[in-house]
Tab-separated table of C-alpha atoms and ligand atoms in Angstrom:
chain	number	residue	atom	x	y	z
A	1	MET	CA	-78.033	-176.677	-215.423
A	2	SER	CA	-75.981	-174.189	-213.259
A	3	SER	CA	-78.430	-174.094	-210.276
A	4	ALA	CA	-81.429	-175.926	-208.992
A	5	LYS	CA	-83.603	-173.285	-210.558
A	6	PRO	CA	-82.808	-172.691	-214.224
A	7	ARG	CA	-81.794	-168.932	-214.916
A	8	VAL	CA	-83.212	-167.227	-217.928
A	9	ILE	CA	-81.096	-164.113	-218.961
A	10	VAL	CA	-82.562	-161.722	-221.357
A	11	LEU	CA	-79.868	-159.533	-223.088
A	12	GLY	CA	-81.105	-156.197	-223.956
A	13	ALA	CA	-83.937	-154.302	-222.682
A	14	GLY	CA	-85.294	-152.834	-225.813
A	15	LEU	CA	-88.835	-153.190	-227.473
A	16	GLY	CA	-88.105	-157.069	-227.716
A	17	GLY	CA	-86.370	-157.614	-224.339
A	18	VAL	CA	-88.626	-155.799	-222.281
A	19	ILE	CA	-91.733	-157.450	-223.335
A	20	ALA	CA	-89.981	-160.824	-223.540
A	21	ALA	CA	-88.825	-160.649	-219.868
A	22	PHE	CA	-92.445	-159.825	-218.807
A	23	GLU	CA	-93.879	-162.639	-220.973
A	24	ILE	CA	-91.064	-165.265	-220.017
A	25	LYS	CA	-91.671	-164.325	-216.251
A	26	SER	CA	-95.457	-164.661	-216.674
A	27	ALA	CA	-95.099	-168.123	-218.472
A	28	LEU	CA	-92.393	-169.764	-216.137
A	29	GLY	CA	-93.434	-168.050	-212.766
A	30	GLU	CA	-91.420	-169.731	-209.994
A	31	LYS	CA	-90.036	-172.411	-212.214
A	32	ALA	CA	-87.072	-170.087	-213.141
A	33	ASP	CA	-85.217	-167.108	-212.235
A	34	VAL	CA	-85.565	-164.300	-214.866
A	35	THR	CA	-82.504	-161.544	-215.076
A	36	VAL	CA	-82.695	-158.750	-217.626
A	37	VAL	CA	-78.918	-157.316	-218.619
A	38	THR	CA	-79.058	-154.142	-220.627
A	39	ARG	CA	-76.794	-151.086	-220.901
A	40	GLY	CA	-78.445	-148.028	-218.775
A	41	GLU	CA	-81.662	-148.145	-216.767
A	42	THR	CA	-83.849	-146.526	-219.209
A	43	PHE	CA	-86.097	-148.075	-221.900
A	44	HIS	CA	-86.782	-145.531	-225.081
A	45	PHE	CA	-89.855	-146.334	-227.254
A	46	VAL	CA	-87.742	-146.090	-230.702
A	47	PRO	CA	-90.799	-145.669	-232.767
A	48	SER	CA	-91.381	-142.212	-231.443
A	49	ASN	CA	-87.895	-141.130	-232.363
A	50	PRO	CA	-88.913	-139.099	-235.420
A	51	TRP	CA	-91.392	-137.294	-233.402
A	52	VAL	CA	-88.505	-136.124	-230.865
A	53	ALA	CA	-86.783	-134.873	-233.651
A	54	VAL	CA	-89.444	-132.394	-234.867
A	55	ARG	CA	-90.328	-131.652	-231.172
A	56	TRP	CA	-93.780	-133.636	-230.977
A	57	ARG	CA	-92.240	-135.188	-228.210
A	58	GLU	CA	-89.771	-134.773	-225.538
A	59	ARG	CA	-87.405	-137.225	-224.637
A	60	ASN	CA	-89.283	-137.663	-220.976
A	61	ASP	CA	-92.448	-138.498	-222.656
A	62	ILE	CA	-91.196	-141.791	-224.426
A	63	GLU	CA	-88.720	-142.937	-221.659
A	64	VAL	CA	-89.426	-145.366	-218.540
A	65	SER	CA	-87.194	-146.180	-216.048
A	66	LEU	CA	-86.682	-149.771	-215.650
A	67	PRO	CA	-85.290	-150.843	-212.304
A	68	LYS	CA	-88.663	-150.225	-210.420
A	69	VAL	CA	-90.779	-151.923	-213.482
A	70	PHE	CA	-88.542	-155.167	-212.864
A	71	GLY	CA	-88.603	-155.149	-209.284
A	72	LYS	CA	-92.464	-155.317	-209.092
A	73	ARG	CA	-92.279	-158.353	-211.299
A	74	ASP	CA	-89.512	-160.129	-209.500
A	75	ILE	CA	-87.049	-159.865	-212.482
A	76	GLU	CA	-83.499	-159.373	-211.425
A	77	PHE	CA	-82.214	-156.390	-213.482
A	78	VAL	CA	-78.546	-155.628	-214.283
A	79	SER	CA	-77.768	-152.193	-216.047
A	80	VAL	CA	-74.388	-153.211	-217.409
A	81	GLY	CA	-73.506	-154.002	-220.847
A	82	ALA	CA	-72.249	-157.454	-221.915
A	83	LYS	CA	-68.965	-157.530	-223.352
A	84	LYS	CA	-68.994	-160.991	-224.584
A	85	VAL	CA	-71.202	-163.939	-224.770
A	86	GLN	CA	-69.481	-167.115	-224.029
A	87	PRO	CA	-71.760	-169.648	-225.442
A	88	LYS	CA	-69.456	-172.677	-225.008
A	89	ASP	CA	-69.412	-172.150	-221.015
A	90	ASN	CA	-73.103	-170.459	-220.706
A	91	ARG	CA	-71.457	-167.282	-219.705
A	92	LEU	CA	-72.014	-163.669	-219.991
A	93	GLU	CA	-68.912	-161.517	-219.510
A	94	LEU	CA	-70.251	-157.984	-218.455
A	95	GLU	CA	-68.726	-154.577	-219.282
A	96	ASP	CA	-67.650	-154.173	-215.588
A	97	GLY	CA	-65.671	-157.232	-215.218
A	98	ARG	CA	-68.195	-159.399	-213.651
A	99	THR	CA	-69.452	-162.690	-215.222
A	100	LEU	CA	-72.938	-164.186	-215.218
A	101	LEU	CA	-74.014	-167.696	-215.786
A	102	TYR	CA	-77.172	-168.689	-217.633
A	103	ASP	CA	-79.020	-171.985	-218.457
A	104	TYR	CA	-80.992	-170.103	-221.089
A	105	LEU	CA	-80.032	-166.760	-223.012
A	106	VAL	CA	-82.253	-164.716	-225.017
A	107	VAL	CA	-80.389	-162.107	-226.973
A	108	ALA	CA	-82.324	-159.171	-227.712
A	109	THR	CA	-79.419	-156.729	-228.464
A	110	GLY	CA	-81.006	-154.717	-231.510
A	111	PRO	CA	-78.595	-153.440	-233.964
A	112	GLU	CA	-75.375	-151.803	-233.991
A	113	LEU	CA	-75.553	-148.789	-236.280
A	114	ALA	CA	-72.978	-148.953	-239.010
A	115	PHE	CA	-72.447	-145.222	-239.757
A	116	ASP	CA	-68.655	-145.839	-239.960
A	117	GLU	CA	-69.217	-147.838	-243.206
A	118	ILE	CA	-69.863	-144.671	-245.121
A	119	GLU	CA	-67.662	-141.608	-244.922
A	120	GLY	CA	-69.271	-138.697	-243.421
A	121	LEU	CA	-72.366	-140.488	-242.309
A	122	GLY	CA	-74.017	-140.169	-239.068
A	123	PRO	CA	-74.734	-137.571	-236.075
A	124	PHE	CA	-71.383	-137.816	-234.247
A	125	GLY	CA	-68.462	-137.384	-236.216
A	126	GLY	CA	-70.493	-137.109	-239.575
A	127	PHE	CA	-72.874	-134.669	-241.017
A	128	THR	CA	-76.061	-136.382	-241.318
A	129	GLN	CA	-78.820	-136.968	-238.646
A	130	SER	CA	-80.416	-140.140	-237.399
A	131	VAL	CA	-83.508	-141.008	-235.406
A	132	CYS	CA	-82.545	-144.463	-234.494
A	133	HIS	CA	-81.850	-143.567	-230.889
A	134	VAL	CA	-83.411	-140.786	-228.782
A	135	ASP	CA	-79.828	-139.283	-228.399
A	136	HIS	CA	-79.902	-138.825	-232.289
A	137	ALA	CA	-83.287	-137.686	-232.271
A	138	GLU	CA	-82.771	-134.828	-229.767
A	139	LYS	CA	-79.488	-133.811	-231.896
A	140	ALA	CA	-81.523	-133.808	-234.888
A	141	ALA	CA	-84.243	-131.396	-233.291
A	142	ASP	CA	-81.654	-128.864	-232.685
A	143	ALA	CA	-80.417	-129.142	-236.423
A	144	PHE	CA	-84.083	-129.076	-237.729
A	145	ASP	CA	-84.775	-125.759	-235.717
A	146	LYS	CA	-81.608	-124.309	-237.401
A	147	LEU	CA	-83.114	-125.432	-240.892
A	148	ALA	CA	-86.408	-123.830	-240.086
A	149	ALA	CA	-84.755	-120.540	-239.380
A	150	ALA	CA	-82.409	-120.712	-242.286
A	151	PRO	CA	-84.273	-122.787	-244.696
A	152	GLY	CA	-82.484	-124.896	-247.477
A	153	PRO	CA	-82.461	-128.302	-249.143
A	154	ILE	CA	-83.317	-131.635	-247.094
A	155	VAL	CA	-82.158	-134.960	-248.211
A	156	VAL	CA	-83.653	-137.986	-246.274
A	157	GLY	CA	-83.680	-141.631	-246.870
A	158	ALA	CA	-81.894	-144.742	-246.094
A	159	VAL	CA	-78.601	-146.055	-247.138
A	160	GLN	CA	-77.295	-149.314	-248.964
A	161	GLY	CA	-77.648	-152.377	-246.606
A	162	ALA	CA	-80.232	-150.664	-244.483
A	163	SER	CA	-83.027	-152.506	-243.428
A	164	CYS	CA	-85.304	-150.019	-241.731
A	165	PHE	CA	-87.199	-147.960	-244.789
A	166	GLY	CA	-90.462	-147.160	-242.953
A	167	PRO	CA	-88.998	-144.656	-240.607
A	168	ALA	CA	-87.258	-142.899	-243.446
A	169	TYR	CA	-90.398	-142.503	-245.278
A	170	GLU	CA	-92.227	-141.516	-242.046
A	171	PHE	CA	-89.613	-139.007	-241.195
A	172	ALA	CA	-89.623	-137.516	-244.638
A	173	PHE	CA	-93.475	-136.847	-244.479
A	174	ILE	CA	-93.194	-135.575	-240.844
A	175	LEU	CA	-90.646	-133.094	-241.888
A	176	ASP	CA	-92.988	-131.933	-244.823
A	177	THR	CA	-95.818	-131.693	-242.314
A	178	GLU	CA	-93.743	-129.830	-239.815
A	179	LEU	CA	-92.166	-127.379	-242.244
A	180	ARG	CA	-95.517	-126.565	-243.585
A	181	ARG	CA	-96.647	-125.764	-240.087
A	182	ARG	CA	-93.776	-123.518	-239.545
A	183	LYS	CA	-94.750	-121.855	-242.944
A	184	VAL	CA	-91.454	-122.537	-244.595
A	185	ARG	CA	-91.881	-125.659	-246.839
A	186	ASP	CA	-92.160	-123.601	-249.851
A	187	LYS	CA	-88.141	-122.768	-249.095
A	188	VAL	CA	-87.333	-126.299	-248.662
A	189	PRO	CA	-86.619	-128.618	-251.735
A	190	MET	CA	-86.742	-132.060	-250.590
A	191	THR	CA	-85.221	-135.344	-251.883
A	192	PHE	CA	-85.779	-138.886	-250.674
A	193	VAL	CA	-82.694	-141.214	-251.411
A	194	THR	CA	-83.090	-144.740	-250.778
A	195	SER	CA	-81.331	-147.976	-251.667
A	196	GLU	CA	-84.709	-149.631	-252.510
A	197	PRO	CA	-85.137	-150.645	-256.175
A	198	TYR	CA	-88.489	-148.853	-256.207
A	199	ILE	CA	-90.267	-146.648	-253.614
A	200	GLY	CA	-92.342	-148.918	-251.229
A	201	HIS	CA	-90.125	-151.897	-251.728
A	202	LEU	CA	-89.469	-151.466	-247.951
A	203	GLY	CA	-87.151	-154.426	-247.867
A	204	LEU	CA	-90.096	-156.728	-248.454
A	205	ASP	CA	-90.533	-156.455	-252.197
A	206	GLY	CA	-93.590	-154.182	-251.144
A	207	VAL	CA	-96.786	-154.878	-249.344
A	208	GLY	CA	-100.307	-154.394	-251.004
A	209	ASP	CA	-99.680	-151.152	-252.974
A	210	THR	CA	-97.199	-149.614	-250.852
A	211	LYS	CA	-95.246	-148.700	-254.109
A	212	GLY	CA	-98.469	-146.609	-255.465
A	213	LEU	CA	-99.273	-145.224	-251.957
A	214	LEU	CA	-95.960	-144.116	-251.322
A	215	GLU	CA	-95.048	-142.643	-254.596
A	216	SER	CA	-98.407	-140.752	-254.702
A	217	GLU	CA	-97.625	-139.413	-251.099
A	218	LEU	CA	-94.183	-138.290	-252.439
A	219	ARG	CA	-95.374	-136.653	-255.456
A	220	ASN	CA	-98.180	-134.789	-253.509
A	221	ARG	CA	-95.829	-133.367	-251.214
A	222	HIS	CA	-93.409	-132.652	-253.673
A	223	ILE	CA	-90.662	-134.693	-252.633
A	224	LYS	CA	-88.432	-136.035	-255.509
A	225	TRP	CA	-86.748	-139.241	-255.156
A	226	ILE	CA	-83.680	-141.447	-256.208
A	227	THR	CA	-84.018	-145.340	-255.934
A	228	ASN	CA	-81.008	-147.805	-256.402
A	229	ALA	CA	-78.927	-145.180	-254.511
A	230	ARG	CA	-75.579	-145.727	-253.037
A	231	VAL	CA	-74.187	-143.263	-250.938
A	232	THR	CA	-70.483	-143.011	-251.438
A	233	SER	CA	-69.372	-140.267	-249.084
A	234	VAL	CA	-70.993	-137.222	-247.299
A	235	GLU	CA	-69.281	-133.736	-246.671
A	236	ASP	CA	-70.610	-130.979	-244.617
A	237	GLY	CA	-73.845	-129.824	-246.906
A	238	GLU	CA	-72.997	-132.185	-249.761
A	239	MET	CA	-74.181	-136.111	-250.159
A	240	HIS	CA	-72.401	-137.974	-253.119
A	241	VAL	CA	-74.778	-140.531	-254.210
A	242	GLU	CA	-74.540	-143.120	-257.161
A	243	GLU	CA	-77.691	-144.414	-258.975
A	244	VAL	CA	-76.963	-148.092	-259.656
A	245	ALA	CA	-78.580	-149.661	-262.797
A	246	ASP	CA	-80.097	-153.550	-262.781
A	247	ASP	CA	-76.504	-154.958	-263.976
A	248	GLY	CA	-74.801	-153.177	-261.005
A	249	SER	CA	-73.207	-150.553	-263.316
A	250	VAL	CA	-73.145	-146.990	-262.019
A	251	LYS	CA	-76.127	-145.279	-264.235
A	252	SER	CA	-75.338	-141.626	-262.861
A	253	ALA	CA	-73.369	-139.863	-260.026
A	254	GLN	CA	-74.911	-136.715	-258.325
A	255	SER	CA	-73.833	-134.458	-255.492
A	256	LEU	CA	-76.780	-133.409	-253.633
A	257	PRO	CA	-76.504	-130.114	-251.538
A	258	PHE	CA	-78.350	-130.153	-248.225
A	259	ALA	CA	-78.978	-127.986	-245.294
A	260	PHE	CA	-80.568	-130.616	-243.182
A	261	SER	CA	-80.127	-134.455	-243.755
A	262	MET	CA	-81.316	-137.589	-241.949
A	263	MET	CA	-80.044	-140.950	-243.629
A	264	LEU	CA	-80.758	-144.217	-241.865
A	265	PRO	CA	-77.745	-146.447	-241.785
A	266	ALA	CA	-76.982	-150.208	-242.382
A	267	PHE	CA	-77.254	-152.283	-239.209
A	268	ARG	CA	-74.849	-154.987	-237.961
A	269	GLY	CA	-74.813	-157.190	-234.761
A	270	VAL	CA	-73.275	-155.946	-231.530
A	271	ASP	CA	-69.769	-156.343	-230.520
A	272	ALA	CA	-70.881	-158.672	-227.712
A	273	VAL	CA	-72.042	-161.318	-230.201
A	274	MET	CA	-69.860	-160.479	-233.390
A	275	GLY	CA	-67.350	-163.007	-234.274
A	276	VAL	CA	-68.899	-165.611	-231.937
A	277	GLU	CA	-68.998	-168.774	-234.191
A	278	GLY	CA	-71.932	-170.658	-234.675
A	279	LEU	CA	-73.905	-168.022	-232.851
A	280	ALA	CA	-73.608	-165.113	-235.334
A	281	ASN	CA	-73.168	-164.726	-238.996
A	282	PRO	CA	-70.451	-162.709	-240.544
A	283	ARG	CA	-72.369	-159.518	-240.053
A	284	GLY	CA	-72.749	-160.142	-236.286
A	285	PHE	CA	-76.765	-161.190	-236.503
A	286	ILE	CA	-77.997	-164.150	-234.344
A	287	LEU	CA	-78.562	-167.427	-236.425
A	288	VAL	CA	-81.813	-169.124	-235.201
A	289	ASP	CA	-84.102	-171.904	-236.492
A	290	LYS	CA	-88.083	-171.831	-236.723
A	291	ASN	CA	-88.383	-172.156	-233.029
A	292	GLN	CA	-86.270	-169.033	-232.605
A	293	ARG	CA	-83.157	-171.157	-231.298
A	294	ASN	CA	-79.717	-171.044	-232.253
A	295	PRO	CA	-78.613	-174.335	-234.113
A	296	ALA	CA	-75.306	-174.488	-232.566
A	297	TYR	CA	-76.360	-173.348	-229.082
A	298	PRO	CA	-79.917	-174.397	-228.707
A	299	ASN	CA	-80.136	-172.968	-225.139
A	300	ILE	CA	-79.858	-169.308	-226.768
A	301	PHE	CA	-82.769	-167.784	-228.566
A	302	GLY	CA	-82.590	-165.036	-230.883
A	303	LEU	CA	-85.167	-162.082	-230.793
A	304	GLY	CA	-85.837	-158.804	-232.616
A	305	VAL	CA	-83.571	-156.968	-234.900
A	306	CYS	CA	-80.219	-158.714	-233.890
A	307	VAL	CA	-81.885	-161.784	-235.658
A	308	ALA	CA	-80.362	-162.867	-239.078
A	309	ILE	CA	-82.919	-162.762	-241.947
A	310	PRO	CA	-81.816	-163.133	-245.503
A	311	PRO	CA	-82.881	-160.499	-248.082
A	312	VAL	CA	-85.979	-161.173	-249.854
A	313	GLY	CA	-84.497	-161.266	-253.141
A	314	LYS	CA	-81.523	-159.874	-255.348
A	315	THR	CA	-81.602	-155.981	-255.660
A	316	PRO	CA	-78.958	-153.744	-257.756
A	317	VAL	CA	-78.214	-152.003	-254.186
A	318	PRO	CA	-78.204	-154.287	-251.106
A	319	VAL	CA	-81.479	-153.968	-249.251
A	320	GLY	CA	-82.101	-155.898	-245.706
A	321	VAL	CA	-85.234	-157.335	-244.501
A	322	PRO	CA	-86.929	-155.019	-241.692
A	323	LYS	CA	-87.651	-156.576	-238.041
A	324	THR	CA	-91.073	-154.696	-237.098
A	325	GLY	CA	-92.637	-154.455	-233.639
A	326	PHE	CA	-95.410	-157.063	-234.071
A	327	MET	CA	-93.245	-159.289	-235.648
A	328	ILE	CA	-90.778	-158.854	-232.715
A	329	GLU	CA	-93.843	-159.810	-230.475
A	330	THR	CA	-94.561	-162.778	-232.352
A	331	MET	CA	-91.039	-164.068	-231.695
A	332	VAL	CA	-91.384	-163.102	-227.998
A	333	THR	CA	-94.528	-165.392	-227.508
A	334	ALA	CA	-92.712	-168.329	-229.350
A	335	ILE	CA	-89.632	-167.883	-227.336
A	336	SER	CA	-91.726	-167.759	-223.893
A	337	ARG	CA	-93.782	-170.746	-224.840
A	338	ASN	CA	-90.456	-172.833	-225.846
A	339	LEU	CA	-88.838	-171.996	-222.780
A	340	LYS	CA	-91.717	-173.043	-220.663
A	341	ASP	CA	-91.881	-176.181	-222.555
A	342	LEU	CA	-88.133	-177.049	-222.262
A	343	ILE	CA	-88.195	-176.297	-218.595
A	344	ASP	CA	-90.953	-178.769	-218.244
A	345	GLY	CA	-89.008	-181.331	-220.121
A	346	LYS	CA	-90.656	-181.230	-223.356
A	347	GLU	CA	-89.721	-180.197	-226.813
A	348	ALA	CA	-89.571	-176.778	-228.133
A	349	THR	CA	-92.139	-176.762	-230.869
A	350	HIS	CA	-93.635	-173.242	-231.229
A	351	GLU	CA	-93.049	-171.329	-234.110
A	352	ALA	CA	-93.353	-167.623	-234.584
A	353	THR	CA	-95.808	-166.470	-237.581
A	354	TRP	CA	-93.555	-163.415	-238.146
A	355	ASN	CA	-96.705	-161.493	-239.125
A	356	ALA	CA	-96.334	-157.734	-239.422
A	357	ILE	CA	-98.625	-154.935	-238.729
A	358	CYS	CA	-97.177	-151.646	-239.561
A	359	LEU	CA	-98.326	-148.055	-239.014
A	360	ALA	CA	-96.215	-145.183	-240.665
A	361	ASP	CA	-97.076	-141.939	-239.513
A	362	PHE	CA	-96.829	-138.550	-241.303
A	363	GLY	CA	-98.193	-136.489	-238.780
A	364	ASP	CA	-101.429	-135.701	-240.511
A	365	GLY	CA	-102.113	-138.869	-241.940
A	366	GLY	CA	-99.975	-141.997	-242.665
A	367	VAL	CA	-99.751	-145.418	-244.446
A	368	ALA	CA	-100.596	-148.874	-242.661
A	369	PHE	CA	-100.038	-152.494	-243.766
A	370	VAL	CA	-100.585	-155.894	-242.684
A	371	ALA	CA	-98.230	-158.743	-244.069
A	372	GLN	CA	-98.914	-162.326	-243.077
A	373	PRO	CA	-96.360	-163.371	-242.994
A	374	GLN	CA	-93.767	-160.489	-243.207
A	375	ILE	CA	-91.666	-162.422	-245.949
A	376	PRO	CA	-93.379	-163.047	-249.204
A	377	PRO	CA	-95.151	-165.304	-250.596
A	378	ARG	CA	-98.011	-164.062	-248.239
A	379	ASN	CA	-101.619	-164.873	-247.012
A	380	VAL	CA	-102.359	-161.453	-246.490
A	381	ASN	CA	-100.811	-158.639	-248.137
A	382	TRP	CA	-102.589	-155.280	-247.534
A	383	SER	CA	-101.828	-151.745	-247.303
A	384	SER	CA	-104.059	-148.483	-246.771
A	385	SER	CA	-103.535	-144.956	-245.993
A	386	GLY	CA	-105.603	-142.168	-244.157
A	387	LYS	CA	-105.768	-139.903	-241.237
A	388	TRP	CA	-106.817	-142.648	-238.854
A	389	VAL	CA	-103.290	-144.028	-239.304
A	390	HIS	CA	-101.967	-140.948	-237.200
A	391	VAL	CA	-104.279	-141.392	-234.565
A	392	ALA	CA	-103.868	-145.191	-234.404
A	393	LYS	CA	-99.949	-144.603	-233.943
A	394	VAL	CA	-100.378	-142.175	-231.009
A	395	GLY	CA	-102.795	-144.837	-229.548
A	396	PHE	CA	-100.072	-147.719	-230.225
A	397	GLU	CA	-97.482	-145.398	-228.525
A	398	LYS	CA	-99.495	-144.681	-225.397
A	399	TYR	CA	-100.713	-148.636	-225.111
A	400	PHE	CA	-97.006	-149.796	-225.382
A	401	LEU	CA	-95.676	-147.467	-223.025
A	402	LYS	CA	-98.248	-148.034	-220.511
A	403	ARG	CA	-97.623	-151.845	-220.882
A	404	VAL	CA	-93.785	-151.327	-220.276
A	405	ARG	CA	-94.677	-148.929	-217.366
A	406	THR	CA	-97.152	-151.528	-215.661
A	407	GLY	CA	-95.089	-154.506	-216.239
A	408	LYS	CA	-97.697	-156.477	-217.932
A	409	ALA	CA	-97.477	-159.148	-220.447
A	410	ALA	CA	-99.789	-158.530	-223.528
A	411	PRO	CA	-103.402	-158.096	-221.652
A	412	PHE	CA	-106.386	-160.292	-222.792
A	413	TYR	CA	-108.224	-157.461	-225.092
A	414	GLU	CA	-105.044	-157.348	-227.166
A	415	LYS	CA	-105.205	-161.146	-227.956
A	416	LEU	CA	-109.050	-160.766	-228.455
A	417	ALA	CA	-108.561	-158.042	-230.950
A	418	LEU	CA	-105.890	-159.921	-232.934
A	419	ASP	CA	-108.110	-163.005	-232.802
A	420	ILE	CA	-110.923	-160.904	-234.204
A	421	MET	CA	-108.598	-159.857	-237.126
A	422	GLY	CA	-107.363	-163.378	-237.550
A	423	ILE	CA	-103.808	-162.174	-237.009
A	424	GLY	CA	-101.956	-164.919	-234.651
A	425	LYS	CA	-98.586	-164.887	-233.180
A	426	LEU	CA	-97.981	-168.615	-233.473
A	427	LYS	CA	-98.210	-170.965	-236.172
A	428	SER	CA	-98.410	-173.959	-233.584
B	501	FAD	C1	-86.493	-145.033	-236.063
B	501	FAD	C2	-87.219	-146.180	-235.904
B	501	FAD	C3	-88.495	-146.308	-235.738
B	501	FAD	C4	-89.351	-147.502	-235.951
B	501	FAD	N1	-90.691	-147.457	-235.811
B	501	FAD	C5	-91.069	-148.591	-235.758
B	501	FAD	C6	-92.615	-148.249	-235.872
B	501	FAD	O1	-93.186	-147.732	-235.811
B	501	FAD	N2	-93.431	-149.852	-235.839
B	501	FAD	C7	-92.594	-151.026	-235.747
B	501	FAD	O2	-93.263	-152.074	-235.996
B	501	FAD	N3	-91.381	-151.060	-235.789
B	501	FAD	C8	-90.681	-149.787	-235.925
B	501	FAD	N4	-89.112	-149.980	-235.919
B	501	FAD	C9	-88.453	-151.300	-235.790
B	501	FAD	C10	-88.488	-151.860	-234.585
B	501	FAD	O3	-89.619	-152.201	-233.864
B	501	FAD	C11	-87.532	-151.176	-233.644
B	501	FAD	O4	-86.096	-151.061	-234.145
B	501	FAD	C12	-87.238	-151.897	-232.363
B	501	FAD	O5	-86.656	-151.035	-231.486
B	501	FAD	C13	-86.463	-153.207	-232.385
B	501	FAD	O6	-86.505	-153.733	-231.143
B	501	FAD	P1	-85.276	-154.678	-230.656
B	501	FAD	O7	-85.535	-155.122	-229.133
B	501	FAD	O8	-84.979	-155.759	-231.495
B	501	FAD	O9	-84.021	-153.578	-230.369
B	501	FAD	P2	-83.722	-152.341	-229.587
B	501	FAD	O10	-85.207	-151.732	-229.266
B	501	FAD	O11	-82.855	-151.397	-230.295
B	501	FAD	O12	-83.319	-152.809	-228.350
B	501	FAD	C14	-81.961	-153.208	-228.036
B	501	FAD	C15	-81.572	-153.184	-226.609
B	501	FAD	O13	-80.279	-153.859	-226.284
B	501	FAD	C16	-79.339	-153.059	-225.502
B	501	FAD	N5	-77.917	-153.534	-225.922
B	501	FAD	C17	-77.359	-153.672	-226.981
B	501	FAD	N6	-76.244	-153.991	-226.813
B	501	FAD	C18	-76.019	-154.615	-225.454
B	501	FAD	C19	-74.977	-155.089	-224.861
B	501	FAD	N7	-73.833	-155.450	-225.395
B	501	FAD	N8	-75.313	-155.245	-223.799
B	501	FAD	C20	-76.643	-155.009	-223.173
B	501	FAD	N9	-77.507	-154.519	-223.710
B	501	FAD	C21	-77.130	-154.206	-224.893
B	501	FAD	C22	-79.588	-151.650	-226.278
B	501	FAD	O14	-79.239	-150.729	-225.278
B	501	FAD	C23	-81.146	-151.461	-226.340
B	501	FAD	O15	-81.746	-151.132	-224.935
B	501	FAD	C24	-88.388	-148.792	-235.950
B	501	FAD	C25	-87.041	-148.644	-235.803
B	501	FAD	C26	-86.401	-147.278	-235.742
B	501	FAD	C27	-84.928	-147.475	-236.026
C-alpha cells in the first residue's frame, strides 16, 4: 500500500464512474481516500443524446458540472485525462505529465469510438452522424435541420462490430416521430442497416419478443431494413453495404443514397489501457473475473462499457454485447462492496447479477425489456411496448441527473422498488 489510508482512484466519470465514486465513498467513508480522474469537468447523460440530435433537449439540460458535486462529497477530483495505466507500479500517468499512485483502481473509461475502421464513417472527417457523444448529437441536430428543410433519404443503424443497438432503433423511431411532427415524413424514405443477424437481436440474441416488437414497429413506420449488413465504405451521400449470408459469403452488395445518416460505430478500449498486457484484451477491453477484478492485477476493477464480454454466439457479421445502464449499476454495487471487504481485510466475494432493464424511447412510445441476467440463458426474459415507455424514460433521465447533481448513492426507494420487482444487483 502506498499510504496509511488506501487511495481508490475511479478513472472515467461517465454513467458508471460517477455513480461508482458516490457508492464507493459511501461504503468506505473515512477508511479510504477516493479520487476521480476524468477528461474534462462535465458529466453528460449519454442516453439523452438522441433527444439532443432532434432538439428535444439542449446540451445544458443533460450536463452536470462535476467539481462542486464531488467537492461536497469529499471526493478529490482531477479533470485531466489518463495517458497510460501502469499496473505494475500502481501508477496512473496523466496527460499533463503528472503521475498519481493508487492502491485500488476502478477503470470506467467507456469506449473509444472506432469510426476509423470504416472509410468515410463518423461525424468528424466522415459523412455519417453519431449520437454517442453530446458533441456529435449537437452536430447531428444541425444536419437534421438541413434534412427537414430539404428532405431526402435516411440511413440509420449500427455497423459491423457494434455492441450498442438499442440507441440505433431508438434514434430511427425518434427521427420518424420528429419528421412526422415537422410534416415531411412522406418525403423521407428510411432504411435501417444493422450488423445484427435479425431485427431485435440487440447483441443479446433477443430479449422476450424484441424481434416481433421491433419488426412490427419498423413495418408500421415504413422503415425498410437490411440485417447481416457490413458497411464497406461511405461517401458523401452514399453508403456501400454488403449483405452477408450465413456461410460468410456476400449475398448482395448495395449502394444506399442518403441525405442524412446516423450509424453507431464499433467500440474498442481507450488508449490509456490499450496494449497493457494482462489488463486489457487485444481490442483494449478490461479483463475481469466474476468479482469485477482483473485477474492479472486484482487491485484493478473494470466497470461499464470498457469491460470485456465475449459475444453471445457466432453471427455472420460480428456483433458485440451491449453494456446497459442497469447492468453497469450492478457492477458498481459489486465493486463498492468488494472494495469495502478488501480494505477491511476480507475476501472480495460479491458478484454483480448483470441484470438488464432497458427502455428504448420512440418519442411517442417505446419498447422496454428486462433480462435477468443480460447474457442468455435467462431466468427472466421479458419485453413489452407502449406509450408508458416514453414517460418512464423521461422519468429515468430526471431521476439519474438528480442523483448526479445531489451526489447520492442509490436512494432507499430505488432499492425498495427493485426488491418488489425481484430485480437484484448482487448474486451474493
Ligand atoms: C447513444 C447511447 C444511448 C444509450 N442509451 C442507453 C439507455 O437508454 N439505457 C441504458 O441502459 N444504456 C444506454 N446506453 C449504454 C450505456 O448505458 C452508456 O453507454 C453509458 O454511458 C456507459 O457508461 P460508462 O461509464 O461505461 O461509459 P461513459 O459514460 O462513456 O463514460 C466514460 C468516461 O470516461 C472518460 N474517459 C475516457 N477515457 C479517459 C481517459 N483516458 N482518462 C480519463 N477519462 C477518460 C470519458 O470522458 C467519459 O467521461 C447508451 C449508449 C449510447 C452510446
